Structure formats: C-alpha cells, structure tokens
C-alpha positions as a Python dict, from the first residue, in 0.01 Angstrom:
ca = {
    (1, 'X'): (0, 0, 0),
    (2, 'X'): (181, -1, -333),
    (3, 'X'): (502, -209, -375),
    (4, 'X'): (852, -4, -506),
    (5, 'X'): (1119, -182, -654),
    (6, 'X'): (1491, -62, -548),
    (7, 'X'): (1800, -191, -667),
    (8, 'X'): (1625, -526, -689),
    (9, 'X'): (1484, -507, -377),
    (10, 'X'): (1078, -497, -310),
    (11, 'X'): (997, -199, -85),
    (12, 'X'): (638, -150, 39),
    (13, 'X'): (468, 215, 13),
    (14, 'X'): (243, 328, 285),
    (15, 'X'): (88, 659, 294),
    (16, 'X'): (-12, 853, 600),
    (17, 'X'): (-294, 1150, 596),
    (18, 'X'): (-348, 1109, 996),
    (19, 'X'): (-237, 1261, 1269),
    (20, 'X'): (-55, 928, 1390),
    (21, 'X'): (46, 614, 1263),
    (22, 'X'): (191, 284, 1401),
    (23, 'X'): (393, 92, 1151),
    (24, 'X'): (466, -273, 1149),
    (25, 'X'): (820, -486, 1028),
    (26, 'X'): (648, -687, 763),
    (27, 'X'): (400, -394, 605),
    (28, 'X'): (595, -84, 554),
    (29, 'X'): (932, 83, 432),
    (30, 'X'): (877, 376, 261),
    (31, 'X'): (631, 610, 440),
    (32, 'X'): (479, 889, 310),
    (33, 'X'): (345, 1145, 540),
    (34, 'X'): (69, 1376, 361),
    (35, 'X'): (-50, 1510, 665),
    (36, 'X'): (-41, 1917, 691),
    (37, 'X'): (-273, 2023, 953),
    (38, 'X'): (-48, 1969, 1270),
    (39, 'X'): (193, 1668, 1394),
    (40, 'X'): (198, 1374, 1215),
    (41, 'X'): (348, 1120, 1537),
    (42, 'X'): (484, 774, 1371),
    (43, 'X'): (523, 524, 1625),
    (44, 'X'): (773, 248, 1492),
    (45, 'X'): (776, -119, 1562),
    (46, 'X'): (1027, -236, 1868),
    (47, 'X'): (1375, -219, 1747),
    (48, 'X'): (1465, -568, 1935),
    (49, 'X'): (1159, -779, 1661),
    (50, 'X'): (1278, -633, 1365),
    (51, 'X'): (1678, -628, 1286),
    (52, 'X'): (1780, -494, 979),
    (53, 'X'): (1420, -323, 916),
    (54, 'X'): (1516, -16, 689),
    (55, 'X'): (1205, 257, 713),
    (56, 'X'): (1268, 599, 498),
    (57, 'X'): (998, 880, 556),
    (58, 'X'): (921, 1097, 332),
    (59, 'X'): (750, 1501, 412),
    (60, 'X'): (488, 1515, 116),
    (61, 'X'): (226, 1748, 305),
    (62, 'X'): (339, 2141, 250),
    (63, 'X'): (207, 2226, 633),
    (64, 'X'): (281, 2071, 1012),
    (65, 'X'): (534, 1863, 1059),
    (66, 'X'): (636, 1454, 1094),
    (67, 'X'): (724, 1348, 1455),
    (68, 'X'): (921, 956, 1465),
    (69, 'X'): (894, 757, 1798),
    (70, 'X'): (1043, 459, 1957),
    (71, 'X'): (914, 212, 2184),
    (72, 'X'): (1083, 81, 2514),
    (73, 'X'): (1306, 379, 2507),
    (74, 'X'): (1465, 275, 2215),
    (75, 'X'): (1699, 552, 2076),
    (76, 'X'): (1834, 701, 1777),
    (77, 'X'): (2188, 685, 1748),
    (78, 'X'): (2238, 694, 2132),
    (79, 'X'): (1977, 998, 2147),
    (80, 'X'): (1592, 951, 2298),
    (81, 'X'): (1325, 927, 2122),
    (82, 'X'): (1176, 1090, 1942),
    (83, 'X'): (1370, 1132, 1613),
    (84, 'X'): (1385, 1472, 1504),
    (85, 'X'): (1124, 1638, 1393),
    (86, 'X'): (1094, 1677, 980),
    (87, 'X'): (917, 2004, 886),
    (88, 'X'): (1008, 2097, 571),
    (89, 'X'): (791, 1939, 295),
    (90, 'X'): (972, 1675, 55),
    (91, 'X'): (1254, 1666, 323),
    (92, 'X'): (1329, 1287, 429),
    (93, 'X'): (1483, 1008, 726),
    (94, 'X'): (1567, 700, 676),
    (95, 'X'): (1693, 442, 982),
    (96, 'X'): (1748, 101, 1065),
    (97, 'X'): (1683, -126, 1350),
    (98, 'X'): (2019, -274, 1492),
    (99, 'X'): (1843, -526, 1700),
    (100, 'X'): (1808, -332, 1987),
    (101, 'X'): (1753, 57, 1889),
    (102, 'X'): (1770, 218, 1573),
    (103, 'X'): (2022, 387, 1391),
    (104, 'X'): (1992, 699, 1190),
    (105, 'X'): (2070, 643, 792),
    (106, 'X'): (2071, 975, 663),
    (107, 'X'): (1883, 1301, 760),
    (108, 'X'): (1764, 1565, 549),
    (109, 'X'): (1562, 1893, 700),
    (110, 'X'): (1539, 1746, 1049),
    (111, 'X'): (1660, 2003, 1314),
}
C-alpha cells in the first residue's frame, strides 16, 4: 500500500492482481485493479460502518474486466449491486458511502 496525496488530503493505494478482493474503510481509497485474465470481483465494506468513505477504481490490466459489489443489498444510486462492470483498461469509478448505500461519483467506461 503506498500513500497519495490529493488536494491535501492522504489517500491510500492498494493494488489488486487477483481475481477478488475485499476492501476495508480504514486501508484503501484508490484501487488499482491489474488483473487481466477474467473478473476481477471487489467486494466493498458495508455502506452503514463507513460514511463518507470515498473509493475510486482504477482499470490498469489491458484484459477481463473489474466487477464492484455491495454487501446487505446495498445499492448504487438506487440500483443493485453490483456496480457496473469496468472493461476498458485505464477507464475508472469512484463512489461514496452515504451511510447506508453508496452513491456513484463519476463513471467512466462502465456500461
């Protein structure tokens, strides 16, 4: 994990070369998925332990795709989970938890 400074603000790097990941409040914010050979599932933490929590992901592997899930049937903007899928490489997603689901920042390349 490498930290990332933002506008003043410390952001922690994670980098994913699995097929899955589960990501925590406290360790992760920007996620980069390397992964190529398939889907790449990211399970975030639940919405209702982490208000405020910004994650951005980040398509760095040229194959496969990157598949975002909630817990507790958590949405995205009102939609189920999961979030859609990103399959272009260097294409992002970036969302926040509300305190009870998780709302959709900006999208770029999902479906």
């Amino acid at each position: 994990m490498q930290n990332l400074w933002n506008g003043g603000q410390r952001w922690k790097q994670t980098v994913v070369s699995t097929s899955s990941a589960t990501l925590t409040a406290a360790a992760n914010h920007v996620v980069l998925v390397s992964y190529a050979a398939g889907v790449c599932t990211i399970t975030l933490p639940d919405a209702t332990t982490c208000a405020g929590v910004e994650f951005e992901f980040k398509k760095t592997g040229s194959g496969g795709s990157v598949s975002v899930v909630s817990v507790s049937s958590q949405t995205f903007d009102g939609a189920a989970s999961p979030l859609a899928s990103i399959a272009t490489q260097y294409h992002t997603a970036r969302i926040m938890s509300d305190g009870a689901s998780w709302i959709i920042l900006k999208s770029s390349g999902a479906p």
